[in-house]
């Protein structure tokens, strides 16, 4: 691990950060309501970056209050300040670095007995703490009563109850932040009585006092941490040639084990929790009062089979809804099927995707016709390259946004962890935890949110597994291409359904199998990921929160992946429009067509030869930008206004069409997905390997399936 | 009588005796409130992960993990 994690300069790249008077860090457990509070405090001015050298995200924003500009730094969600996880190390190093004048320690007002543990640890490290209780509205509903004044007196730091959602306590918090910098209330650190360990702590203190490396940390704090066995501090001692100090510390730890017979870490954590519970006994009163509908919903979702089934139905219904709003599919087909042809067409025409693409086509034509006289090439670059490229991204934004909305609703309502639990046993067989259900479900909407949902993984290996495998899940764009091929070449409705079903199953199967492969072969971990999940209370999701989360994700995607997608679209335009003899207006002469021609022999194993083969090869290359462009390309090359006619004119046999569907389903979904894979993994090699792996695998599987079907048909 | 959390009956209260796991996992569980001596309420324990209530928080633990937590019956013990 780098020495500069969480260091003073870590967020220097932020533009806003140069303009502030005061820095406040926010620390809290996952699920404590940290991002909600952060959103309310900072509003729109949020800068998202990564902590240097790692994939953990850092967020900061500036709020001006009574003429003072306060910069808030959102630290990762953690349970303690040991150095068990990267998140804990980042938070700790940041607090010690002195970059922030104040630290806000969050306490979940619905479970103070557990969540006060983290702020108490903060107070062992720095006296400049404000304790903020979140979810006070929910606390009241649950019949919990907390004497905040008494707590404030006991701890000697400001304690502020808030409800970010109802904007309660926010003014008080901002006022306190400004006033505390004038007169700091607490000077000394909290001293927890560690009982029988105290003599050992003072032994270690004497040893640590001689260390140059640990000078930046409070002496007692560093001594307690070392007694606990702190990996980070031990590494620091080792790398700075203070092994003698480390050895002396080790011998004290051994002495504890010998004389007390238990692990020092256990005794220390117990002592801290005892300290917390002595406080909460004084200030927390619980009157049982929980509304019953939540209990019933909770109970149903906890049942292994019923819970899983219900979750699945819930998610598929929301996906179908999103699909229909976005492209009209499959609602339009259903309408057509029951005879309401016109309603179906209307739904399709007024779907978001169609309206946006139409708008971009109009814009593209407008630009083309208005500057064509000036320079035809420039007109084509702007209209066909840039506008259409942007359009292909933007027309998929509603789908991405709405898929994020589903994720947000699952997260905010508290259903997400319950769904993960119900799928844990099944997914565990494939080297995933129950959390791997998110990429699986969201991926059917769009692979971009699916890859981003890898952030829910329980360990680093699982994160890599999810990022690497999620793009196998057939998304809506692939569903559209597959349905066009199925409609054109499969007559029998039973065969149609079978083709669609096996397409989904093969994608899901590859997701599961690849996950296991990555865990075993790449990350070399043989144990299955273990699940530890907190189950927050179930409640109806709040629209405001959903909007925040979904918009946050979408904005993040747009910022990070937008440029990559834009650049690659222009590159493809160049390939299509540049020919060996300069620029060309005829796509048949461009480099892309040449490439399509050159690689059309890859279709020989499918017995696709002759005039049409290069069209399909070319369409497959185009499908790399976005899967639905496979159809558009075929329509353009087939010189027919109607996509269905263009596809039919290819004259494919059923085995050919089916293996082509598999090929299109399994090879790399689109530029946006490649961009987001890189954004999430920060690993160029992994991104390239994944693209090659998917493409090669898709090719081999589809050839195998084609030859198999051909053989079977020949036998029969 | 000592047993692991996997064998704890649904609806009962058990007390944590020890966590037989590596330092990382053990500390993580303890930081979440599952410290030795703490009383847990077993809310769900059938096929999937074991769900317990501790310090006012509901936590789901994979069965593999639950089998690393030694507990004994804590009927009549006051929850701290």
Coordinates of C-alpha atoms in Angstrom, one line a residue, chain A residues 79-82 84 88 110-111 113-114 117 262-263 265-266 269-270 273 286 302-305 421 424-425 530-535, chain B residues 10 17-18 23-24 26-33 35-36 43-44 46-49 51 55-62 64-65:
Chain A
X79 CA -17.3 0.1 11.0
X80 CA -14.1 0.9 12.8
X81 CA -10.7 2.6 12.6
X82 CA -8.6 -0.6 12.7
X84 CA -8.7 -4.3 8.4
X88 CA -10.5 2.0 7.1
X110 CA -32.2 3.8 15.2
X111 CA -29.3 1.7 16.5
X113 CA -25.8 1.0 20.8
X114 CA -23.9 -0.2 17.7
X117 CA -18.8 2.7 18.5
X262 CA -7.4 -14.1 25.3
X263 CA -6.7 -12.1 22.1
X265 CA -8.0 -7.2 20.0
X266 CA -11.0 -9.0 21.5
X269 CA -13.1 -4.1 21.2
X270 CA -15.1 -5.4 24.1
X273 CA -18.3 -1.5 23.4
X286 CA -36.6 2.3 24.0
X302 CA -36.8 -13.6 4.9
X303 CA -38.3 -16.9 4.0
X304 CA -35.8 -18.7 1.7
X305 CA -38.0 -19.7 -1.3
X421 CA -29.7 -13.1 1.0
X424 CA -26.8 -16.3 -1.7
X425 CA -26.9 -20.1 -1.6
X530 CA -18.8 -15.0 2.8
X531 CA -21.8 -12.9 3.3
X532 CA -22.1 -10.3 6.1
X533 CA -25.0 -8.0 5.4
X534 CA -26.8 -5.5 7.5
X535 CA -30.6 -5.5 7.1
Chain B
X10 CA -34.8 -20.0 15.3
X17 CA -18.5 -17.4 23.3
X18 CA -15.9 -17.1 20.6
X23 CA -8.0 -12.0 12.7
X24 CA -9.5 -10.0 9.8
X26 CA -13.0 -11.9 13.6
X27 CA -12.3 -8.2 14.1
X28 CA -14.9 -7.3 11.4
X29 CA -17.6 -9.3 13.1
X30 CA -16.7 -7.8 16.5
X31 CA -16.8 -4.3 15.1
X32 CA -20.3 -5.0 13.9
X33 CA -21.2 -5.8 17.5
X35 CA -18.4 -9.5 20.5
X36 CA -17.8 -12.5 22.9
X43 CA -34.4 -14.4 13.8
X44 CA -34.1 -16.8 10.9
X46 CA -33.4 -22.5 8.0
X47 CA -31.8 -22.8 4.5
X48 CA -30.2 -19.5 3.7
X49 CA -27.9 -17.2 5.7
X51 CA -30.2 -13.8 10.4
X55 CA -27.5 -4.3 19.4
X56 CA -30.6 -3.2 17.7
X57 CA -29.3 -4.1 14.2
X58 CA -30.3 -7.0 12.0
X59 CA -27.4 -8.8 10.4
X60 CA -27.4 -11.7 7.9
X61 CA -24.4 -14.1 8.0
X62 CA -23.6 -16.7 5.5
X64 CA -20.1 -20.7 6.5
X65 CA -19.5 -17.7 8.6

